[in-house]
PDB file of C-alpha atoms in Angstrom:
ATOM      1  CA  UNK A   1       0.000   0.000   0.000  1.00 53.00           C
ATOM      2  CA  UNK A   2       2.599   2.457   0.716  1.00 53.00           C
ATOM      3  CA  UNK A   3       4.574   1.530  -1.924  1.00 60.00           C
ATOM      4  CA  UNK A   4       1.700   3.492  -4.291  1.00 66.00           C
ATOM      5  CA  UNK A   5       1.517   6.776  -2.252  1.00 70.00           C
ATOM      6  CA  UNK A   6       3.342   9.400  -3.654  1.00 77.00           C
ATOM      7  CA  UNK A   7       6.616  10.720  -1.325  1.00 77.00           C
ATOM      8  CA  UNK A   8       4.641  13.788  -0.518  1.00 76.00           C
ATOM      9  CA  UNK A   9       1.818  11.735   0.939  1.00 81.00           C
ATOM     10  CA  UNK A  10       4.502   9.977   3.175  1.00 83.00           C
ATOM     11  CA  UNK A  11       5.867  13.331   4.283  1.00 82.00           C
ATOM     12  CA  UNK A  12       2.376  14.948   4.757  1.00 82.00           C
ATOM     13  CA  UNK A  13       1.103  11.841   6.895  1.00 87.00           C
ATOM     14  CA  UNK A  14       4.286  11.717   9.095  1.00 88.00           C
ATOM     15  CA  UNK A  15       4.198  15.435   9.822  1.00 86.00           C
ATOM     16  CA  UNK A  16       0.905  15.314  10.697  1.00 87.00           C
ATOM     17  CA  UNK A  17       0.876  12.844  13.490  1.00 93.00           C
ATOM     18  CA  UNK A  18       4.075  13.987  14.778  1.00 92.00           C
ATOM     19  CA  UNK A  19       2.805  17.375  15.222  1.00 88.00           C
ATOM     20  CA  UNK A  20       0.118  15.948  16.857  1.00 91.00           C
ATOM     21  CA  UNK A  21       2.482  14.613  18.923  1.00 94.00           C
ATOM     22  CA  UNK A  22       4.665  17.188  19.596  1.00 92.00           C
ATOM     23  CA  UNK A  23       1.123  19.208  20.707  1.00 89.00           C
ATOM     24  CA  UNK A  24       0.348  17.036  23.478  1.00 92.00           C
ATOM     25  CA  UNK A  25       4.169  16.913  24.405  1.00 92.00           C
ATOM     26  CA  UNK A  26       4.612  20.606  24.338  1.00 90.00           C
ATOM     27  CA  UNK A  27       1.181  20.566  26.574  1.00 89.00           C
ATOM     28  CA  UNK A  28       2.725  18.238  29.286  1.00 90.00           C
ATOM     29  CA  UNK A  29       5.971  19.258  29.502  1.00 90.00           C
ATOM     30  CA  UNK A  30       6.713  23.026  28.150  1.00 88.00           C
ATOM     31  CA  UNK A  31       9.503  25.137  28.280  1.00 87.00           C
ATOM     32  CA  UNK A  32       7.655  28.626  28.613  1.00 84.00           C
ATOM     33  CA  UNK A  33       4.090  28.173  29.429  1.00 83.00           C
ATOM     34  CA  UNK A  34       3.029  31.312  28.682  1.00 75.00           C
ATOM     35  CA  UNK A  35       3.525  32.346  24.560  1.00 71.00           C
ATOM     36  CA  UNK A  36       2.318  35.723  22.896  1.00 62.00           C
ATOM     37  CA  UNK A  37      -1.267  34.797  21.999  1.00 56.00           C
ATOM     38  CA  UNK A  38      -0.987  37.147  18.457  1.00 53.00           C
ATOM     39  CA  UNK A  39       1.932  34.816  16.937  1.00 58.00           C
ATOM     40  CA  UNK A  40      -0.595  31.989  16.473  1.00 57.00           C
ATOM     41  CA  UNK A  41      -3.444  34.214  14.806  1.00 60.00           C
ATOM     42  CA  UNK A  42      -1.629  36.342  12.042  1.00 61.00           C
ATOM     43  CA  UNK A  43       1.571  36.064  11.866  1.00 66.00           C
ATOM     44  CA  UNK A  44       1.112  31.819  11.592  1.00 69.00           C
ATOM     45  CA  UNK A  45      -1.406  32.457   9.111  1.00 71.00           C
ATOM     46  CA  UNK A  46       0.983  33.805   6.557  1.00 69.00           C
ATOM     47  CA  UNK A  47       3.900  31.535   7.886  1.00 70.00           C
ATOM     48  CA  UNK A  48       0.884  28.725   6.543  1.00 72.00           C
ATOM     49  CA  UNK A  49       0.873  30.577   3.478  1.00 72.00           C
ATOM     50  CA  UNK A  50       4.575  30.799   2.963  1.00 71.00           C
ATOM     51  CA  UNK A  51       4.260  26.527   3.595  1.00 70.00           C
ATOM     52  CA  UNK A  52       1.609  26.075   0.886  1.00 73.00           C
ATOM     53  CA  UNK A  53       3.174  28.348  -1.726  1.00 73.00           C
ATOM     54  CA  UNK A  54       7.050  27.196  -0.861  1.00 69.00           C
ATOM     55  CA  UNK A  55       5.533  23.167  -1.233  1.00 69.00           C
ATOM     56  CA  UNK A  56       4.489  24.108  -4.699  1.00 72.00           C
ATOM     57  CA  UNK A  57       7.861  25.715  -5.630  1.00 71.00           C
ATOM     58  CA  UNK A  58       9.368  22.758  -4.114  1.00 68.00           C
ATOM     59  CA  UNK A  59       7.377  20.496  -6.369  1.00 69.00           C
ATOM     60  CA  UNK A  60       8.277  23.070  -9.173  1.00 72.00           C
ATOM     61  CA  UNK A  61      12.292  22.372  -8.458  1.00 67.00           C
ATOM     62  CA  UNK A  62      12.038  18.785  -8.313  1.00 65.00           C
ATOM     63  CA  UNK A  63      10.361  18.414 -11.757  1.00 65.00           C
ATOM     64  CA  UNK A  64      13.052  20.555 -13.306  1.00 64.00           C
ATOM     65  CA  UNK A  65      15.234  18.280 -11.652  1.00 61.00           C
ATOM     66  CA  UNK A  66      13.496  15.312 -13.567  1.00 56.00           C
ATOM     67  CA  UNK A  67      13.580  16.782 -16.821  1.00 57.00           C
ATOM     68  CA  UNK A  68      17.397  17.005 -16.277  1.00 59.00           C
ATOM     69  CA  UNK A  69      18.081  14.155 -15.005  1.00 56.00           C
ATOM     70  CA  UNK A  70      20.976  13.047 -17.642  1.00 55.00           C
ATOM     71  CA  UNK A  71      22.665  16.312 -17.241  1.00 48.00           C
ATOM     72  CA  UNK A  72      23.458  14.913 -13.603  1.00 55.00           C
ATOM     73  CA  UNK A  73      24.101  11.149 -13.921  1.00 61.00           C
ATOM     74  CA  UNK A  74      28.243  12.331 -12.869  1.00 59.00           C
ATOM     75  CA  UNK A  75      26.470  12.757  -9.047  1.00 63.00           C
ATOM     76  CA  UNK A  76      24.604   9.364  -9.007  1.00 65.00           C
ATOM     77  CA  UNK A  77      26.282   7.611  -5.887  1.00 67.00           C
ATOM     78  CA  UNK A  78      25.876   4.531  -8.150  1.00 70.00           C
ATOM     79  CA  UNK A  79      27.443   2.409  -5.480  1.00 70.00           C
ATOM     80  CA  UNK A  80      25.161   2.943  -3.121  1.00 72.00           C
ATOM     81  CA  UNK A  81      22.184   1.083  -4.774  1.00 76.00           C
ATOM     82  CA  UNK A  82      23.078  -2.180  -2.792  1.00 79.00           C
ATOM     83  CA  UNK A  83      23.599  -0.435   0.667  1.00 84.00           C
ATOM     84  CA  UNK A  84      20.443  -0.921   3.022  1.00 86.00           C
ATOM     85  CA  UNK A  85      18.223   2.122   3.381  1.00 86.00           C
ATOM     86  CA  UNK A  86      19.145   2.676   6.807  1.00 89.00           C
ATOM     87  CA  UNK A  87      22.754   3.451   6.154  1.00 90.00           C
ATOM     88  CA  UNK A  88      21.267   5.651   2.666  1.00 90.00           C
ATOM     89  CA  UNK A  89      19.153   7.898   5.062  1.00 91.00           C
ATOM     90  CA  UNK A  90      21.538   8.630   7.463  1.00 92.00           C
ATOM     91  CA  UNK A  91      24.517   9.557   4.599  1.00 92.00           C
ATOM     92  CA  UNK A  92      21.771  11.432   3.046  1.00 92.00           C
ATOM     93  CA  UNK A  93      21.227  13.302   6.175  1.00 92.00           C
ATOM     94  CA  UNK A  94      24.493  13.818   7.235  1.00 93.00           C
ATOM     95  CA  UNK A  95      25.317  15.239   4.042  1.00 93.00           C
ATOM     96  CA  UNK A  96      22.601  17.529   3.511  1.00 94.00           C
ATOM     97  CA  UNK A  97      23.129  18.562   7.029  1.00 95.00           C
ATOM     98  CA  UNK A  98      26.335  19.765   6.249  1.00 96.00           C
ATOM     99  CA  UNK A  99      25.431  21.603   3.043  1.00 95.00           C
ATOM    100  CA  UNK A 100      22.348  23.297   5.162  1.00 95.00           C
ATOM    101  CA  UNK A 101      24.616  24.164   7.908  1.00 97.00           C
ATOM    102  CA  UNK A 102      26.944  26.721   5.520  1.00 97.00           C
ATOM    103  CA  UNK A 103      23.339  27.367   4.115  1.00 96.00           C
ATOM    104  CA  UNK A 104      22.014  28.293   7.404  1.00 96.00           C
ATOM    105  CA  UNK A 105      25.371  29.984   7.926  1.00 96.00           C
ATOM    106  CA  UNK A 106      25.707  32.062   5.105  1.00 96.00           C
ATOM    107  CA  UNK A 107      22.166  33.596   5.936  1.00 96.00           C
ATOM    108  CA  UNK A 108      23.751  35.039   8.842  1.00 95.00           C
ATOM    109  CA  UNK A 109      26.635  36.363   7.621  1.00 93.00           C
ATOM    110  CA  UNK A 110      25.590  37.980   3.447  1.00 92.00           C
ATOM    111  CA  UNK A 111      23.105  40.837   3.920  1.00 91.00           C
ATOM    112  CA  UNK A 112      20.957  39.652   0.759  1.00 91.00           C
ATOM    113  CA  UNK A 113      20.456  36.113   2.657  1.00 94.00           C
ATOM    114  CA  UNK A 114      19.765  37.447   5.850  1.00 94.00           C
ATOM    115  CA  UNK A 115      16.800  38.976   3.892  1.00 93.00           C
ATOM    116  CA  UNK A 116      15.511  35.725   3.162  1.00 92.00           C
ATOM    117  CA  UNK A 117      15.725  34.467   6.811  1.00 93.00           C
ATOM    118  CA  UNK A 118      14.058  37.468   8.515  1.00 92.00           C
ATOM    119  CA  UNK A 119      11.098  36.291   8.840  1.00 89.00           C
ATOM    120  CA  UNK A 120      12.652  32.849  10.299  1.00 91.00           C
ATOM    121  CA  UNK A 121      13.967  34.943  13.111  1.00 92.00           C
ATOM    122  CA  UNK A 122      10.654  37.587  13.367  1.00 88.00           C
ATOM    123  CA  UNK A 123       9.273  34.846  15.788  1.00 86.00           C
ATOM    124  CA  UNK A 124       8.620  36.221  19.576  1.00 85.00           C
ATOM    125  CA  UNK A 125       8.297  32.760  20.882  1.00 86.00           C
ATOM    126  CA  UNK A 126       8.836  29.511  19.390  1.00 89.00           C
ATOM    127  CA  UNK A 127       6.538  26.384  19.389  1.00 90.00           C
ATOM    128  CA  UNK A 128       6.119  23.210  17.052  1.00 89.00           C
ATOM    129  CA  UNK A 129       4.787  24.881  13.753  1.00 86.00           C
ATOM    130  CA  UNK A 130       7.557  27.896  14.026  1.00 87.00           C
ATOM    131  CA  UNK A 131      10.028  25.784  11.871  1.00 87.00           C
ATOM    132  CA  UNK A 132       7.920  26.339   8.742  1.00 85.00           C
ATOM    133  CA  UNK A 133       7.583  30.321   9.764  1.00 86.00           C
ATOM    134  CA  UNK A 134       9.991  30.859   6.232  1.00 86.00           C
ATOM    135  CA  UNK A 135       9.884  33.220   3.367  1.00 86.00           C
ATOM    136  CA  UNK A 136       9.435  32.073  -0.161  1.00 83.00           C
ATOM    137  CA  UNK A 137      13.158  32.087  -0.670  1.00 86.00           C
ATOM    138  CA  UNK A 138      14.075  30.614   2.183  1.00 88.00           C
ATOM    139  CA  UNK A 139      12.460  27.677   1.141  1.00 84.00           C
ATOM    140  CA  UNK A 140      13.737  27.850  -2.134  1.00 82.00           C
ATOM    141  CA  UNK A 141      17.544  27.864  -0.886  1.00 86.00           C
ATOM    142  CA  UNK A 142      16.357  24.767   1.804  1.00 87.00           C
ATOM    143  CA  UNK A 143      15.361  22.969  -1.016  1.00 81.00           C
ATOM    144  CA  UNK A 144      18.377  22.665  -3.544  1.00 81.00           C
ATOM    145  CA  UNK A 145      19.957  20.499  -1.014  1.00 84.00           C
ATOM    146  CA  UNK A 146      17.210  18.010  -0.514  1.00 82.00           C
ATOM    147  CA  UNK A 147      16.702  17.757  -3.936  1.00 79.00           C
ATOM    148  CA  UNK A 148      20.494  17.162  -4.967  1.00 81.00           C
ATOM    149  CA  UNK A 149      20.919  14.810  -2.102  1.00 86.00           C
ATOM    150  CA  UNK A 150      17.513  12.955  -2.583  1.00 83.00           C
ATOM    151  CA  UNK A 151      16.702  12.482  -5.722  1.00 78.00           C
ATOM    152  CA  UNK A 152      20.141  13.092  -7.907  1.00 79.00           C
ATOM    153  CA  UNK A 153      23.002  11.420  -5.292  1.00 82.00           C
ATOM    154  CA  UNK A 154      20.926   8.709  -4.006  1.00 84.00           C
ATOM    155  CA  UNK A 155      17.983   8.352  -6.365  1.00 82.00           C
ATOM    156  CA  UNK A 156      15.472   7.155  -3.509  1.00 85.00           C
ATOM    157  CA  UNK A 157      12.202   5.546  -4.357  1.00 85.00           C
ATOM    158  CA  UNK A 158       8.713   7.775  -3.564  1.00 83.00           C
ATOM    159  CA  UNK A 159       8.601   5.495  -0.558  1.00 87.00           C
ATOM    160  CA  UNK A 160      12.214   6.006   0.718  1.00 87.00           C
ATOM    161  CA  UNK A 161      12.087   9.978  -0.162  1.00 86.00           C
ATOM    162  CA  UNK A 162       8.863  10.265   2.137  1.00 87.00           C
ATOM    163  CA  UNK A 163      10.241   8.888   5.135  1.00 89.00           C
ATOM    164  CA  UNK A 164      13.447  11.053   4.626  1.00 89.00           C
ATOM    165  CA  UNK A 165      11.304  14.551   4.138  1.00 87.00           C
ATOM    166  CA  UNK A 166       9.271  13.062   7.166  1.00 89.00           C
ATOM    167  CA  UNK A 167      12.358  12.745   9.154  1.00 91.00           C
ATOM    168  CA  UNK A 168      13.665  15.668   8.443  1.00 90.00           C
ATOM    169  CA  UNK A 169      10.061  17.652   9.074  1.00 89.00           C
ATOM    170  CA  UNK A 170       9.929  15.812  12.629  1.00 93.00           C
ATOM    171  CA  UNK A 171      13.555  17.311  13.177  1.00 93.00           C
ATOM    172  CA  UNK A 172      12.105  20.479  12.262  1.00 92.00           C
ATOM    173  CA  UNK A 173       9.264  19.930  14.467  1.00 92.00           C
ATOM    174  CA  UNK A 174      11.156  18.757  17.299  1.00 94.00           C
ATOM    175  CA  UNK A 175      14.532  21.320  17.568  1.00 95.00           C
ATOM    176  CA  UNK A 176      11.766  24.767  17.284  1.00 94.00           C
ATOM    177  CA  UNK A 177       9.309  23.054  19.873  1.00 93.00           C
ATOM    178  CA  UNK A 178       8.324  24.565  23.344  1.00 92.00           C
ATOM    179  CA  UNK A 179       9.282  21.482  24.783  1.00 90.00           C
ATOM    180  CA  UNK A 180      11.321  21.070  28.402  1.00 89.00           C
ATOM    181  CA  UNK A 181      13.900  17.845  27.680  1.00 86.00           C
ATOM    182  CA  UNK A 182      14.847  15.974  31.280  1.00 83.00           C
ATOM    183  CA  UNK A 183      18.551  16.781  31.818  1.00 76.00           C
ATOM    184  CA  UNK A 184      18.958  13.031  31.397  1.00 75.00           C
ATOM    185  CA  UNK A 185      18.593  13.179  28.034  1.00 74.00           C
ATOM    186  CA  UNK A 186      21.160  10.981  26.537  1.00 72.00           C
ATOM    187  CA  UNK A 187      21.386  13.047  22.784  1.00 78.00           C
ATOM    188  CA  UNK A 188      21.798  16.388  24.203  1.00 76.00           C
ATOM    189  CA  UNK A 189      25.461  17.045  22.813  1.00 82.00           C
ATOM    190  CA  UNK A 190      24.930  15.201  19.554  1.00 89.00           C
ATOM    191  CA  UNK A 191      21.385  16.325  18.584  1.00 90.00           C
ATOM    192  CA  UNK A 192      20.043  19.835  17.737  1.00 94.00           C
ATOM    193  CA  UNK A 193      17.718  19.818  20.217  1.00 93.00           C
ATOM    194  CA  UNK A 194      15.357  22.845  21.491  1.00 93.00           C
ATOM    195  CA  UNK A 195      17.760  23.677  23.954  1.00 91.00           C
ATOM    196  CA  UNK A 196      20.541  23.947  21.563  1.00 92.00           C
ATOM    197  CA  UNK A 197      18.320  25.645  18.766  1.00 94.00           C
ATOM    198  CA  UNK A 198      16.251  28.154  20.961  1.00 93.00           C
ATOM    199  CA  UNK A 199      19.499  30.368  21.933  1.00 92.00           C
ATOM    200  CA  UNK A 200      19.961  30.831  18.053  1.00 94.00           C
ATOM    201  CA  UNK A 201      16.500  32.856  18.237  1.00 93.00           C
ATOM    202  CA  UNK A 202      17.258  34.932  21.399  1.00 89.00           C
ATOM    203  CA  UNK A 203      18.556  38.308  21.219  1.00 87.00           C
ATOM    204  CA  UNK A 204      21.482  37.732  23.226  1.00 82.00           C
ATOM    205  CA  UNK A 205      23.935  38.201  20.402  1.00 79.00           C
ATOM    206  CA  UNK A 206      23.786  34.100  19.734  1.00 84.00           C
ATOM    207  CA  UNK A 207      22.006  34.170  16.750  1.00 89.00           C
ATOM    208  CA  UNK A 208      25.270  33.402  15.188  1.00 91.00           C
ATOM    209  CA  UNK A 209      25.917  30.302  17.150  1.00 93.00           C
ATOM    210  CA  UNK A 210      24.538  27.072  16.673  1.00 95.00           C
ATOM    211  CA  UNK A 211      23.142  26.660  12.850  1.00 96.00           C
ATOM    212  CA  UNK A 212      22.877  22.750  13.139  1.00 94.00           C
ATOM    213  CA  UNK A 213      19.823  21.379  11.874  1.00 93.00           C
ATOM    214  CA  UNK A 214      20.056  17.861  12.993  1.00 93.00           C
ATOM    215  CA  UNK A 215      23.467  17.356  14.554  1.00 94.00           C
ATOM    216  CA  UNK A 216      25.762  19.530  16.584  1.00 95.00           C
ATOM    217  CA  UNK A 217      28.888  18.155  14.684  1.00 95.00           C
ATOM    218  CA  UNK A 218      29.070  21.148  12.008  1.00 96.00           C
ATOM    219  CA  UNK A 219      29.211  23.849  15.167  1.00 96.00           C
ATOM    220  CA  UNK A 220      31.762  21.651  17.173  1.00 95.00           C
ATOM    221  CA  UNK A 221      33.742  21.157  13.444  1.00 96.00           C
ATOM    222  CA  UNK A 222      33.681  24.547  12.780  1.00 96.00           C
ATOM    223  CA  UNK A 223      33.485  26.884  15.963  1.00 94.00           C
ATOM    224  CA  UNK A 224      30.025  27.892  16.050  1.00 96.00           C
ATOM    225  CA  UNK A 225      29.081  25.668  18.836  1.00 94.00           C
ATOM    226  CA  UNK A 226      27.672  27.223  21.974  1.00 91.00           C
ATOM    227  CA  UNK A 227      26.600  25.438  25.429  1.00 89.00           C
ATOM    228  CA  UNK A 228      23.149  25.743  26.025  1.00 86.00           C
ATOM    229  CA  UNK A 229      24.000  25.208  29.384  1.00 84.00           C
ATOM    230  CA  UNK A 230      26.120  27.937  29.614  1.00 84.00           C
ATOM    231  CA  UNK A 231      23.316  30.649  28.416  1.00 82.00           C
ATOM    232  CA  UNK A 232      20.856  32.392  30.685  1.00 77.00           C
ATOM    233  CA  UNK A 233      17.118  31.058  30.426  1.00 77.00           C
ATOM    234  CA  UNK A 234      15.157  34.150  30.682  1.00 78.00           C
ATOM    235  CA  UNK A 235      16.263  35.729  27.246  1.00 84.00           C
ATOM    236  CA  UNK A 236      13.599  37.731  24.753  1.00 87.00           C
ATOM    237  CA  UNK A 237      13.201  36.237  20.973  1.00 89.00           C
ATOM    238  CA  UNK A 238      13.105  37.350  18.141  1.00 85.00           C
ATOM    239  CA  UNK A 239      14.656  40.279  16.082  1.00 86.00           C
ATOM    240  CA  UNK A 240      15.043  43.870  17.433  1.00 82.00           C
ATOM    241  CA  UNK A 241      14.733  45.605  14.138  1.00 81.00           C
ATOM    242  CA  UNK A 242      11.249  45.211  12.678  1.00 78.00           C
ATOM    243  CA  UNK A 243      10.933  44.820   9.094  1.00 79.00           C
ATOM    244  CA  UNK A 244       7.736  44.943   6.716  1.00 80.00           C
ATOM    245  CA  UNK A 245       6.140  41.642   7.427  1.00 76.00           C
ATOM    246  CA  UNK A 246       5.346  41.131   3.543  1.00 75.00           C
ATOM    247  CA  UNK A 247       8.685  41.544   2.694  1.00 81.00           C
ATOM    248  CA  UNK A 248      10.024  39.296   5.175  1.00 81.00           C
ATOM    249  CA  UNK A 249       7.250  36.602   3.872  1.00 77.00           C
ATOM    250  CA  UNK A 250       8.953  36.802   0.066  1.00 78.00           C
ATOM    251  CA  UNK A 251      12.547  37.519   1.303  1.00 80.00           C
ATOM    252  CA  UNK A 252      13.686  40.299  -0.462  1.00 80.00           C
TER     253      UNK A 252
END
């Protein structure tokens, strides 16, 4: 049966129960129990707008992908065809990982990037759904790497490229939650989790720490690694400069 859905039907039925999921976590356990009421109402209703319009551009990408296929054959991992999907997904997430991490970076550090990550960063609090809070282009410049690593280097089936995106969407899900981890938790130093992640979105000039999407490794590797420990709790997100909200949404 799943073998006939399309990958986006994977992805869209994993991230739907996990956020689910991560609703009722972030409802037993949260991290701030108390978040600005307004986020949810109009500023999530054009980060939901940016999601539906950025899906169809992403759809857009991969069939020009398709259609030029043969013009990539030299970056078919060839080899990898008889390795078991297990060790496929977690290459393929390492490696566009590491190509979203100078991604990620760069948007910090070029002032035309930074324009398409404003709105990213515009959040005053951060829950579950604030990982899809991205402009147009934002989701344009996510995307080349999922699509070079997915479908041109490893050439996964519908099947295998839905429970990647759904991997990577409950990564997204899970590192942006308003969810309290126990200190015991054994991942904390290997994993992006929130604690790691939510300092990024503070305005306590660690915004250009810790651009990990899934792993910590790139930060460790390459000195943008900050404790979370190590950072006070009580710290105001978002940006201080407040830029048109429209603008933001397309990234320009």
């Amino acid at each position: 049966m799943l073998n006939n859905l399309k990958y986006e039907d994977i992805e869209t039925i994993i991230l739907v129960v996990f956020a689910l999921v991560f609703c009722f976590l972030e409802r037993l356990s949260p991290k701030h129990k108390d978040l600005p009421a307004r986020q949810f109402i109009k500023d999530d209703i054009l980060a939901f707008v940016a999601l539906v319009v950025g899906v169809n551009i992403f759809r857009l990408l991969v069939k020009g992908f398709y259609q030029k296929i043969d013009l990539a054959n030299y970056l078919y991992w060839e080899s990898a065809e008889n390795w078991s999907f297990a060790v496929k997904i977690i290459l393929a997430h390492l490696i566009s990982d590491f190509i979203l991490y100078w991604v990620h970076r760069g948007m910090h550090s070029n002032k035309f990037l930074w324009r398409t990550h404003q709105w990213h960063h515009s959040a005053e609090a951060l829950y579950w759904f604030s990982g899809f809070r991205t402009s147009l282009m934002h989701i344009l410049l996510y995307a080349f790497p999922q699509v070079l690593v997915g479908f041109i280097i490893f050439r996964f089936t519908p099947l295998e490229l839905g429970i990647g995106f759904g991997l990577g969407a409950i990564s997204n899900l899970f590192t942006h939650s308003n969810l309290k981890l126990p200190e015991w938790f054994p991942l904390h130093r290997v994993l992006v989790t929130p604690d790691f992640h939510h300092p990024h979105h503070s305005q306590l000039g660690t915004q250009n720490k810790n651009f990990g999407n899934v792993t910590t490794l790139w930060d460790q590797l390459f000195g943008t690694y900050v404790d979370p420990k190590k950072i006070r709790k009580d710290f105001k997100y978002g940006m201080k400069e407040k830029p048109s909200k429209w603008r933001m949404l397309i990234g320009l």
